[in-house]
Short mmCIF file of C-alpha atoms and ligand atoms in Angstrom, two decimals:
data_model
loop_
_atom_site.label_atom_id
_atom_site.label_comp_id
_atom_site.label_asym_id
_atom_site.label_seq_id
_atom_site.Cartn_x
_atom_site.Cartn_y
_atom_site.Cartn_z
CA MET A 37 65.68 10.20 10.74
CA SER A 38 65.28 8.98 7.16
CA GLN A 39 65.27 5.29 6.35
CA GLN A 40 68.47 5.78 4.37
CA GLU A 41 70.13 7.17 7.46
CA GLN A 42 68.73 4.33 9.54
CA LYS A 43 70.12 1.87 7.06
CA ARG A 44 73.57 3.43 7.19
CA ILE A 45 73.53 3.51 10.96
CA SER A 46 72.21 -0.01 11.23
CA ARG A 47 75.00 -1.26 9.00
CA ARG A 48 77.57 0.53 11.12
CA GLU A 49 75.98 -0.92 14.23
CA ALA A 50 76.03 -4.38 12.78
CA ILE A 51 79.72 -4.11 11.96
CA ARG A 52 80.48 -2.62 15.35
CA HIS A 53 78.69 -5.38 17.20
CA LEU A 54 79.81 -8.39 15.25
CA GLY A 55 79.30 -8.07 11.53
CA LEU A 56 77.68 -11.47 11.16
CA GLY A 57 75.78 -12.26 8.05
CA THR A 58 73.09 -10.74 5.95
CA LEU A 59 69.45 -10.26 6.65
CA ALA A 60 67.60 -13.55 6.64
CA LEU A 61 64.28 -14.25 5.00
CA ALA A 62 62.25 -15.82 7.73
CA GLY A 63 59.80 -18.46 6.58
CA GLY A 64 57.52 -18.79 9.58
CA TYR A 65 54.37 -16.79 9.98
CA THR A 66 53.62 -16.44 13.65
CA PHE A 67 51.59 -13.63 15.06
CA ILE A 68 52.85 -11.72 18.05
CA THR A 69 50.33 -9.55 19.81
CA GLY A 70 49.80 -8.10 23.17
CA CYS A 71 46.28 -9.51 23.38
CA LYS A 72 44.00 -12.19 22.03
CA PHE A 73 42.19 -11.78 18.75
CA GLY A 74 38.46 -11.41 18.48
CA GLY A 75 36.47 -9.00 20.58
CA LYS A 76 33.89 -6.72 19.07
CA LYS A 77 35.12 -6.84 15.52
CA GLY A 78 36.62 -10.29 15.60
CA ASP A 79 33.51 -12.44 15.67
CA ASP A 80 31.76 -14.04 12.76
CA ALA A 81 28.70 -11.83 12.55
CA PRO A 82 28.33 -10.46 9.01
CA GLY A 83 28.39 -6.75 8.42
CA LYS A 84 30.54 -5.93 11.40
CA TYR A 85 33.53 -5.15 9.22
CA VAL A 86 33.71 -2.24 6.83
CA MET A 87 36.47 -3.24 4.50
CA ALA A 88 38.61 -0.46 3.04
CA VAL A 89 38.37 -0.29 -0.75
CA ARG A 90 40.35 1.46 -3.46
CA LYS A 91 38.98 2.36 -6.90
CA ASP A 92 40.58 1.08 -10.05
CA ASN A 93 41.52 4.35 -11.74
CA VAL A 94 40.23 3.23 -15.16
CA THR A 95 37.30 0.87 -14.59
CA GLY A 96 36.14 2.59 -11.40
CA ARG A 97 35.71 -0.86 -9.88
CA GLU A 98 36.07 -0.97 -6.10
CA VAL A 99 38.68 -3.47 -5.00
CA SER A 100 39.17 -4.42 -1.35
CA LEU A 101 42.44 -3.07 0.05
CA LEU A 102 43.04 -6.52 1.51
CA GLY A 103 43.36 -9.06 -1.31
CA TYR A 104 43.45 -12.82 -0.88
CA GLY A 105 46.66 -14.48 -2.16
CA CYS A 106 45.79 -18.06 -3.17
CA MET A 107 49.21 -19.63 -2.69
CA ARG A 108 48.98 -20.64 0.97
CA PHE A 109 45.67 -22.39 1.49
CA PRO A 110 45.53 -24.89 4.35
CA THR A 111 46.70 -28.33 3.21
CA TYR A 112 46.76 -31.97 4.32
CA GLU A 113 49.09 -34.85 3.41
CA SER A 114 47.52 -36.80 0.58
CA ASP A 115 48.34 -40.41 -0.37
CA GLU A 116 49.84 -39.23 -3.65
CA LEU A 117 53.67 -39.28 -3.77
CA ASP A 118 55.96 -36.82 -5.54
CA ASN A 119 58.95 -37.91 -7.65
CA ARG A 120 61.09 -38.10 -4.50
CA GLY A 121 58.61 -40.42 -2.81
CA ARG A 122 57.30 -37.77 -0.41
CA LYS A 123 53.59 -37.38 0.32
CA ILE A 124 52.07 -34.54 -1.64
CA LYS A 125 50.25 -31.81 0.21
CA ALA A 126 46.76 -31.24 -1.17
CA ILE A 127 44.53 -28.23 -0.55
CA ASP A 128 42.12 -28.76 2.33
CA MET A 129 38.99 -27.56 0.54
CA LYS A 130 36.76 -27.52 3.61
CA LYS A 131 39.07 -25.31 5.64
CA SER A 132 39.89 -23.15 2.62
CA GLN A 133 36.22 -22.65 1.77
CA ALA A 134 35.59 -21.48 5.34
CA LEU A 135 38.35 -18.90 4.91
CA ILE A 136 37.07 -17.69 1.56
CA ASP A 137 33.49 -17.47 2.86
CA HIS A 138 34.62 -15.49 5.89
CA ALA A 139 36.70 -13.19 3.70
CA MET A 140 33.81 -12.61 1.26
CA LYS A 141 31.36 -12.05 4.09
CA ASN A 142 33.61 -9.36 5.47
CA GLY A 143 34.31 -7.43 2.31
CA VAL A 144 37.38 -9.05 0.77
CA ASN A 145 36.55 -9.18 -2.93
CA HIS A 146 39.89 -9.66 -4.68
CA PHE A 147 41.52 -13.07 -5.19
CA ASP A 148 44.89 -13.73 -6.76
CA THR A 149 46.04 -17.07 -8.14
CA ALA A 150 48.72 -18.30 -10.55
CA TRP A 151 49.54 -21.31 -12.69
CA ASN A 152 52.13 -22.78 -10.33
CA TYR A 153 50.55 -22.13 -6.91
CA HIS A 154 49.90 -25.29 -4.88
CA ARG A 155 51.39 -27.45 -7.64
CA GLU A 156 48.87 -26.16 -10.17
CA GLN A 157 45.91 -26.85 -7.87
CA SER A 158 45.24 -23.28 -6.72
CA ALA A 159 43.32 -22.01 -9.77
CA THR A 160 40.88 -24.92 -9.79
CA ALA A 161 40.42 -24.65 -6.03
CA ILE A 162 39.65 -20.92 -5.94
CA GLY A 163 37.40 -21.32 -8.99
CA GLN A 164 35.36 -23.92 -7.12
CA MET A 165 35.29 -21.92 -3.91
CA LEU A 166 34.05 -18.75 -5.63
CA LYS A 167 31.50 -20.56 -7.77
CA LYS A 168 28.64 -19.92 -5.37
CA TYR A 169 29.15 -16.16 -5.56
CA PRO A 170 27.89 -13.95 -8.41
CA ARG A 171 30.77 -13.34 -10.83
CA GLU A 172 30.53 -9.57 -10.48
CA SER A 173 30.82 -9.77 -6.67
CA PHE A 174 34.59 -10.47 -6.82
CA THR A 175 37.64 -9.70 -8.93
CA LEU A 176 39.92 -12.55 -9.92
CA ALA A 177 43.57 -12.26 -10.95
CA ASN A 178 45.59 -14.94 -12.71
CA LYS A 179 49.09 -14.98 -14.19
CA MET A 180 50.76 -16.27 -17.35
CA PRO A 181 53.64 -18.67 -16.65
CA GLY A 182 55.98 -17.06 -19.18
CA TRP A 183 58.56 -19.82 -18.68
CA LEU A 184 56.17 -22.25 -20.45
CA ILE A 185 55.54 -20.08 -23.52
CA THR A 186 57.23 -21.36 -26.67
CA SER A 187 54.87 -19.88 -29.31
CA PRO A 188 51.69 -17.76 -29.57
CA GLU A 189 49.70 -20.99 -29.75
CA LYS A 190 51.20 -22.19 -26.49
CA ALA A 191 50.39 -18.87 -24.79
CA GLN A 192 46.81 -19.16 -26.06
CA GLU A 193 46.54 -22.75 -24.85
CA LEU A 194 47.78 -21.80 -21.38
CA PHE A 195 45.36 -18.89 -21.15
CA ASP A 196 42.37 -20.97 -22.26
CA GLU A 197 43.30 -23.64 -19.75
CA GLN A 198 43.47 -21.05 -16.96
CA LEU A 199 39.93 -19.87 -17.72
CA ARG A 200 38.82 -23.48 -17.76
CA ARG A 201 40.50 -24.28 -14.44
CA CYS A 202 38.99 -21.25 -12.72
CA ASP A 203 35.66 -21.91 -14.44
CA VAL A 204 35.19 -18.25 -15.36
CA GLU A 205 34.56 -16.34 -18.60
CA TYR A 206 37.13 -13.65 -17.94
CA PHE A 207 39.88 -12.47 -15.58
CA ASP A 208 39.51 -9.03 -14.01
CA TYR A 209 43.27 -8.73 -13.67
CA TYR A 210 45.83 -10.73 -15.61
CA LEU A 211 49.59 -10.60 -15.21
CA CYS A 212 52.76 -11.72 -16.92
CA HIS A 213 54.13 -13.63 -13.95
CA ALA A 214 57.37 -12.96 -12.04
CA ILE A 215 59.45 -10.92 -14.48
CA SER A 216 62.98 -10.65 -13.11
CA THR A 217 65.27 -10.58 -16.19
CA LYS A 218 65.18 -8.97 -19.63
CA GLU A 219 65.34 -12.36 -21.26
CA GLY A 220 62.55 -13.63 -19.02
CA TYR A 221 60.34 -10.92 -20.48
CA ASP A 222 61.59 -10.62 -24.08
CA LYS A 223 61.61 -14.27 -25.02
CA PRO A 224 58.08 -15.34 -24.05
CA TYR A 225 56.25 -12.06 -24.52
CA GLU A 226 58.01 -10.43 -27.48
CA GLU A 227 59.87 -13.16 -29.39
CA PHE A 228 57.23 -15.88 -28.88
CA GLY A 229 54.30 -13.49 -29.19
CA GLY A 230 52.86 -13.88 -25.68
CA TYR A 231 52.06 -10.18 -25.24
CA ASP A 232 50.06 -10.00 -28.47
CA VAL A 233 47.97 -13.00 -27.41
CA LEU A 234 47.15 -11.28 -24.12
CA ALA A 235 46.47 -7.92 -25.80
CA LYS A 236 44.02 -9.69 -28.11
CA GLU A 237 42.31 -11.31 -25.11
CA LYS A 238 41.96 -7.85 -23.61
CA GLU A 239 40.23 -6.66 -26.79
CA ASN A 240 37.98 -9.72 -26.56
CA GLY A 241 37.07 -8.81 -22.99
CA ARG A 242 38.47 -11.99 -21.48
CA ILE A 243 41.11 -9.85 -19.73
CA LYS A 244 39.85 -6.63 -18.16
CA ARG A 245 43.19 -5.23 -16.98
CA LEU A 246 46.63 -6.37 -18.09
CA GLY A 247 49.79 -6.04 -15.99
CA PHE A 248 52.85 -7.88 -14.77
CA SER A 249 54.43 -8.96 -11.50
CA PHE A 250 58.01 -7.85 -11.04
CA HIS A 251 61.15 -8.86 -9.16
CA GLY A 252 63.90 -7.05 -11.08
CA ASP A 253 65.85 -3.79 -10.93
CA LYS A 254 64.97 -0.21 -11.87
CA GLU A 255 66.44 -0.34 -15.38
CA LEU A 256 64.53 -3.47 -16.33
CA PHE A 257 61.37 -1.99 -14.83
CA LYS A 258 61.59 1.09 -17.04
CA TYR A 259 62.42 -1.06 -20.07
CA ILE A 260 59.23 -3.13 -19.64
CA LEU A 261 57.05 -0.12 -18.81
CA ASN A 262 58.26 1.63 -21.97
CA LYS A 263 57.91 -1.44 -24.16
CA ARG A 264 54.11 -1.89 -23.97
CA PRO A 265 51.05 -0.27 -22.41
CA TRP A 266 50.32 -1.68 -18.95
CA ASP A 267 47.30 -1.16 -16.71
CA PHE A 268 48.85 -2.09 -13.36
CA VAL A 269 51.88 -3.77 -11.78
CA LEU A 270 52.25 -6.17 -8.85
CA LEU A 271 55.29 -5.22 -6.74
CA GLN A 272 57.01 -6.63 -3.67
CA ILE A 273 56.66 -3.84 -1.12
CA ASN A 274 57.22 -3.86 2.62
CA TYR A 275 59.02 -1.55 5.02
CA ILE A 276 62.30 -3.44 4.67
CA ASP A 277 62.32 -3.78 0.85
CA TRP A 278 61.23 -0.14 0.53
CA VAL A 279 64.91 0.61 1.06
CA ASP A 280 66.73 -2.68 0.49
CA GLN A 281 65.12 -3.76 -2.80
CA GLU A 282 64.46 -0.37 -4.45
CA ALA A 283 60.71 -0.77 -3.86
CA GLU A 284 60.43 2.98 -3.24
CA ALA A 285 61.96 3.79 -6.64
CA LEU A 286 59.70 1.29 -8.44
CA TYR A 287 56.60 2.55 -6.67
CA ASN A 288 57.46 6.17 -7.48
CA GLU A 289 57.98 5.27 -11.13
CA LEU A 290 54.41 3.96 -11.22
CA VAL A 291 53.08 7.08 -9.50
CA LYS A 292 54.86 9.21 -12.12
CA ARG A 293 53.22 7.23 -14.91
CA GLY A 294 49.77 7.09 -13.30
CA ILE A 295 49.83 3.28 -13.12
CA GLN A 296 48.27 1.64 -10.08
CA CYS A 297 50.14 -0.84 -7.98
CA MET A 298 49.21 -4.08 -6.27
CA VAL A 299 51.37 -5.30 -3.39
CA MET A 300 52.80 -8.75 -2.72
CA GLU A 301 54.97 -9.88 0.20
CA PRO A 302 53.83 -7.14 2.61
CA LEU A 303 55.25 -9.31 5.43
CA LYS A 304 58.41 -10.25 3.52
CA GLY A 305 57.62 -13.95 3.50
CA GLY A 306 56.35 -13.83 7.09
CA ALA A 307 59.50 -12.21 8.51
CA LEU A 308 57.64 -9.04 9.53
CA ALA A 309 54.94 -10.90 11.44
CA SER A 310 57.43 -10.93 14.31
CA LEU A 311 60.63 -8.86 14.54
CA THR A 312 63.15 -9.23 17.35
CA ALA A 313 61.96 -9.23 20.97
CA ASP A 314 63.18 -5.66 21.54
CA ALA A 315 61.72 -4.38 18.27
CA ASN A 316 58.41 -6.11 18.98
CA GLU A 317 58.35 -4.48 22.40
CA ILE A 318 58.54 -1.01 20.86
CA LEU A 319 55.48 -1.74 18.71
CA LEU A 320 53.54 -3.49 21.45
CA GLU A 321 54.17 -0.65 23.86
CA ALA A 322 52.70 1.80 21.35
CA ALA A 323 49.72 -0.41 20.47
CA PRO A 324 49.31 -3.31 22.93
CA ASP A 325 46.23 -4.73 21.19
CA LYS A 326 47.66 -4.72 17.66
CA SER A 327 49.66 -7.50 16.06
CA ILE A 328 53.19 -6.91 14.80
CA ALA A 329 51.96 -7.92 11.34
CA SER A 330 49.33 -5.17 11.39
CA TRP A 331 52.07 -2.51 11.30
CA ALA A 332 53.47 -4.00 8.09
CA PHE A 333 50.03 -4.10 6.47
CA ARG A 334 49.25 -0.56 7.50
CA TYR A 335 52.60 0.59 6.14
CA VAL A 336 51.81 -0.62 2.61
CA GLY A 337 48.10 0.17 2.86
CA SER A 338 49.01 3.80 3.62
CA LEU A 339 50.55 4.21 0.16
CA PRO A 340 47.85 5.98 -1.89
CA ASN A 341 48.74 4.43 -5.26
CA VAL A 342 48.16 0.91 -3.93
CA LEU A 343 45.03 -0.77 -5.23
CA THR A 344 45.19 -3.89 -3.10
CA VAL A 345 47.56 -5.66 -0.69
CA LEU A 346 47.82 -9.42 -1.12
CA SER A 347 48.09 -11.70 1.85
CA GLY A 348 48.30 -15.50 1.59
CA MET A 349 46.21 -16.38 4.63
CA THR A 350 46.41 -19.97 5.86
CA GLU A 351 44.80 -19.67 9.26
CA MET A 352 41.52 -18.06 10.29
CA GLU A 353 43.60 -16.21 12.89
CA HIS A 354 45.61 -14.53 10.07
CA LEU A 355 42.44 -13.58 8.22
CA LYS A 356 40.71 -12.16 11.29
CA ASP A 357 43.74 -10.12 12.26
CA ASN A 358 44.03 -8.74 8.74
CA LEU A 359 40.32 -7.92 8.69
CA GLU A 360 40.87 -5.96 11.89
CA THR A 361 43.67 -4.04 10.22
CA PHE A 362 41.80 -3.21 7.03
CA THR A 363 38.47 -2.44 8.68
CA ASP A 364 37.86 1.30 8.78
CA PHE A 365 41.45 1.46 7.65
CA LYS A 366 43.52 4.31 8.95
CA PRO A 367 46.86 5.20 7.36
CA LEU A 368 49.81 5.42 9.75
CA THR A 369 50.02 8.78 11.52
CA ASP A 370 53.32 10.68 11.74
CA GLU A 371 53.58 9.62 15.35
CA GLU A 372 53.04 5.95 14.46
CA ARG A 373 55.56 6.23 11.66
CA SER A 374 58.22 7.38 14.08
CA VAL A 375 57.39 4.47 16.39
CA LEU A 376 57.74 2.10 13.43
CA ASP A 377 61.01 3.77 12.38
CA LYS A 378 62.34 3.18 15.88
CA ALA A 379 61.33 -0.50 15.76
CA ILE A 380 62.88 -0.91 12.28
CA ALA A 381 66.15 0.65 13.50
CA GLU A 382 66.18 -1.78 16.44
CA TYR A 383 65.37 -4.70 14.11
CA ARG A 384 68.21 -3.72 11.79
CA ARG A 385 70.79 -3.50 14.57
CA TYR A 386 71.54 -7.19 14.33
CA PRO A 387 71.00 -8.67 10.87
CA GLN A 388 70.35 -12.38 10.93
CA ILE A 389 72.56 -14.79 9.05
CA GLY A 390 70.80 -15.87 5.86
CA CYS A 391 71.39 -19.60 6.39
CA THR A 392 68.49 -21.72 5.14
CA ALA A 393 69.81 -24.91 6.80
CA CYS A 394 70.03 -26.62 3.40
CA LYS A 395 73.23 -28.40 4.60
CA TYR A 396 74.94 -28.28 1.20
CA CYS A 397 78.04 -27.19 3.13
CA MET A 398 77.99 -30.33 5.28
CA PRO A 399 79.71 -32.41 6.46
CA CYS A 400 82.62 -30.31 7.69
CA ARG A 401 85.76 -32.45 7.96
CA TYR A 402 86.57 -30.81 11.28
CA GLY A 403 83.17 -31.56 12.81
CA VAL A 404 81.58 -28.10 12.78
CA ASP A 405 77.78 -28.23 12.62
CA ILE A 406 77.57 -25.14 10.44
CA PRO A 407 73.78 -24.64 10.22
CA SER A 408 73.36 -25.22 13.96
CA VAL A 409 75.92 -22.54 14.80
CA PHE A 410 74.01 -20.07 12.63
CA GLU A 411 70.68 -21.23 14.02
CA ALA A 412 71.88 -20.48 17.55
CA TYR A 413 73.03 -17.00 16.55
CA ASN A 414 69.77 -16.22 14.75
CA LYS A 415 67.73 -17.46 17.69
CA CYS A 416 69.59 -15.05 19.96
CA ILE A 417 68.85 -12.21 17.55
CA LYS A 418 65.14 -13.02 17.48
CA GLU A 419 65.12 -13.08 21.28
CA SER A 420 67.22 -9.89 21.47
CA ASN A 421 69.91 -11.75 23.36
CA ILE A 422 73.01 -10.48 21.55
CA PRO A 423 75.21 -8.72 24.14
CA ASP A 424 76.57 -5.35 23.01
CA MET A 425 80.31 -6.09 22.96
CA ASN A 426 81.16 -2.38 22.90
CA GLY A 427 78.66 -1.20 25.51
CA PRO A 428 78.87 -1.15 29.30
CA GLN A 429 79.21 -4.52 31.01
CA ASP A 430 76.19 -3.93 33.22
CA ASP A 431 73.33 -6.17 34.39
CA LYS A 432 71.66 -6.04 30.98
CA PHE A 433 74.88 -7.11 29.29
CA ASN A 434 75.38 -9.98 31.75
CA LYS A 435 71.81 -11.18 31.32
CA LYS A 436 72.15 -11.25 27.54
CA LYS A 437 75.58 -12.89 27.81
CA ARG A 438 74.18 -15.73 29.93
CA ALA A 439 71.23 -16.20 27.58
CA PHE A 440 73.46 -16.12 24.50
CA LEU A 441 75.90 -18.72 25.83
CA ALA A 442 73.10 -20.96 27.09
CA THR A 443 71.40 -20.92 23.70
CA TYR A 444 74.69 -21.59 21.95
CA TYR A 445 75.68 -24.48 24.23
CA ASN A 446 72.20 -26.01 24.08
CA THR A 447 71.87 -25.72 20.32
CA VAL A 448 75.35 -26.81 19.25
CA PRO A 449 77.03 -29.78 20.96
CA GLU A 450 80.64 -29.54 22.10
CA GLY A 451 82.96 -30.57 19.29
CA ALA A 452 80.60 -29.13 16.67
CA ARG A 453 80.97 -25.47 17.63
CA ALA A 454 82.70 -22.65 15.79
CA ASP A 455 85.95 -23.13 17.75
CA ARG A 456 86.57 -26.32 15.72
CA CYS A 457 86.71 -24.37 12.44
CA ILE A 458 90.22 -24.06 11.02
CA GLY A 459 89.10 -21.79 8.18
CA CYS A 460 89.89 -24.29 5.41
CA GLY A 461 87.10 -22.79 3.25
CA ALA A 462 85.90 -26.12 1.83
CA CYS A 463 82.31 -25.30 2.81
CA LYS A 464 82.24 -21.85 1.27
CA THR A 465 81.87 -22.84 -2.37
CA HIS A 466 78.87 -25.07 -1.59
CA CYS A 467 76.73 -22.37 -0.01
CA PRO A 468 73.93 -21.22 -2.35
CA GLN A 469 73.38 -18.20 -0.08
CA LYS A 470 76.99 -17.17 -0.72
CA LEU A 471 77.74 -16.95 2.99
CA ASP A 472 81.38 -16.48 3.95
CA VAL A 473 81.20 -19.40 6.38
CA PRO A 474 84.89 -19.37 7.54
CA GLU A 475 84.72 -15.63 8.23
CA LEU A 476 81.44 -15.98 10.13
CA MET A 477 82.84 -18.91 12.13
CA LEU A 478 85.88 -16.86 13.06
CA LYS A 479 83.70 -14.01 14.31
CA MET A 480 81.48 -16.39 16.23
CA LYS A 481 84.55 -18.05 17.75
CA GLN A 482 85.96 -14.67 18.84
CA MET A 483 82.66 -13.54 20.28
CA VAL A 484 82.14 -16.70 22.32
CA LYS A 485 85.75 -16.60 23.56
CA GLU A 486 85.27 -13.01 24.65
CA LEU A 487 82.02 -13.82 26.46
CA GLU A 488 83.47 -16.88 28.19
CA LYS A 489 86.23 -14.81 29.84
S1 SF4 B 1661 85.90 -23.45 6.84
FE1 SF4 B 1661 85.50 -24.21 8.89
S2 SF4 B 1661 83.38 -24.84 8.83
FE2 SF4 B 1661 84.05 -24.67 6.72
S3 SF4 B 1661 84.67 -26.75 6.20
FE3 SF4 B 1661 86.51 -25.65 6.88
S4 SF4 B 1661 86.65 -26.09 9.04
FE4 SF4 B 1661 84.58 -26.67 8.41
S1 SF4 B 1662 75.17 -24.24 2.60
FE1 SF4 B 1662 74.93 -22.16 3.37
S2 SF4 B 1662 72.73 -21.93 3.65
FE2 SF4 B 1662 73.12 -24.14 3.43
S3 SF4 B 1662 73.36 -24.85 5.55
FE3 SF4 B 1662 75.38 -24.35 4.79
S4 SF4 B 1662 75.72 -22.23 5.46
FE4 SF4 B 1662 73.54 -22.63 5.59
#
C-alpha cells in the first residue's frame, strides 16, 4: 500500500472514529526500546563503531551519515535572568564536551550550528569543543541569519563574527538559514546583497560549500533553486513529512538537479522517538532490540541523495543509540519497509490534537479546562486507549473504554470537562493553532456520553 493510500485511509479512519484534531508535534524526546542500550557496540572503547559515511559529490570529502545538530546541548540554569525574569539556561560545557568527544571518537565528523541556537551561545561552544581536534578532521556548518541582514556590510559583519565565534578560518558548509517565504529570501539575499557577500566568501575559500535550509513549498523551492547556483540544501525529512509536508517532492527535485541533501528533523521534533503504544508494538515485535527512533533514522539514511542526517543529541543515551543505528549502516529492506508502513498506518489512525497548552484560550467562562481535555485525549492516543466506536464491543473495546474514561476523569476535574461547553466560540479566535475548540469539545462530549452508557 502506498503512503498516499495510507494517508487517505488514515484520514477516513480518523473521521470514522472521532475526527478529533490535527496531528500534534510532540516535543519530548524519549526513547522506547525493547532492551537496554549498550552491549557489544554500546561501550566507550574507541574503534568499535564503523560510522557510515557519504561522499560530497563535488569535494569528495567523506561526511558522517550521522551529523551532530548543535541546538540541543545539555544545559543548566544559570544565575543570569532573561527579560521576563526567568533564569537563563546555559550550555553545560563539561557534559557537552563529553558528547562531542564520544561522537568524534566514534566517527561523527559533521557539526551543524547557527546564529540563534542556544541564544547565540552554540557557535562559540562548538568552536571551543572542537578546538582540540585538527581542523581537517571535521566539517563545520553555520548559517546566515537572513532576518538580521539590512545591507551587504551587515551580512559581511555577521559572517565575520560567526568565524570569530567558532574560532575557525572557514566553514565547510554554509547556509542561508530557514527560508520559508519569497520575501524572506529576496529581501536579505537579493535586495540587500547577502548572496553576493556569501558568493565572494566562497571564492575566498572561507565557505567551501554554499546552500540553504528550507521550510517552504514546492514553488518557492524551485524559485530559489533557479535563482542562484547552490551546492546543497538542508531539508526537513522524516517518514511523516515525506507525505504531509511535500518532503518527497522537494527531495526528488534535488535528485533531478544533482544537488545533495542534508536532513533536519528526522524525528519530527522528537515525535517519532515514540509513536503510539500499538504502533510501537509493531516495530518492537519486528526488532525487539532496536529503538523506535532508529526506524526514523534508518528511513532517512536509506535515501541515497542524503549526505548527512542531523540529530540534536542532548543525552549520551541518544548519541549511543544513534551510533548503533549508523554503525555498519544498513538501509531498510523491503520487508522492514512494510513493517514500518504498518506502524505508520497504525500511528495515523488517531491523529493527536495539536494543542500546545499555551492557554491563550483560557479562561472559559463556563469552566471548561480546554488544554486538560485535549491533554487527556492525546494521552489516550499515545497509550492506544481510544476505543473503536464503530467496532465490536468486545473485551478489547471494554478495556480501552475503561482506560479512556479513567484517564479523562483523572486528568480533568468534574465541572471542567467537555460537557460544560455550550459552544459559545469565545475561545476559538484565541487559538494560535487554529483549533476548532467548540467542535472538538462537542465531539469529546458525545464520545464520553456514548462510553458512559
Ligand atoms: S466554546 Fe466551549 S470551551 Fe470555548 S469558551 Fe465557549 S464554552 Fe468555553
Ligand atoms: S489556545 Fe489552542 S493551543 Fe493554546 S491551550 Fe487553547 S486550545 Fe490549546
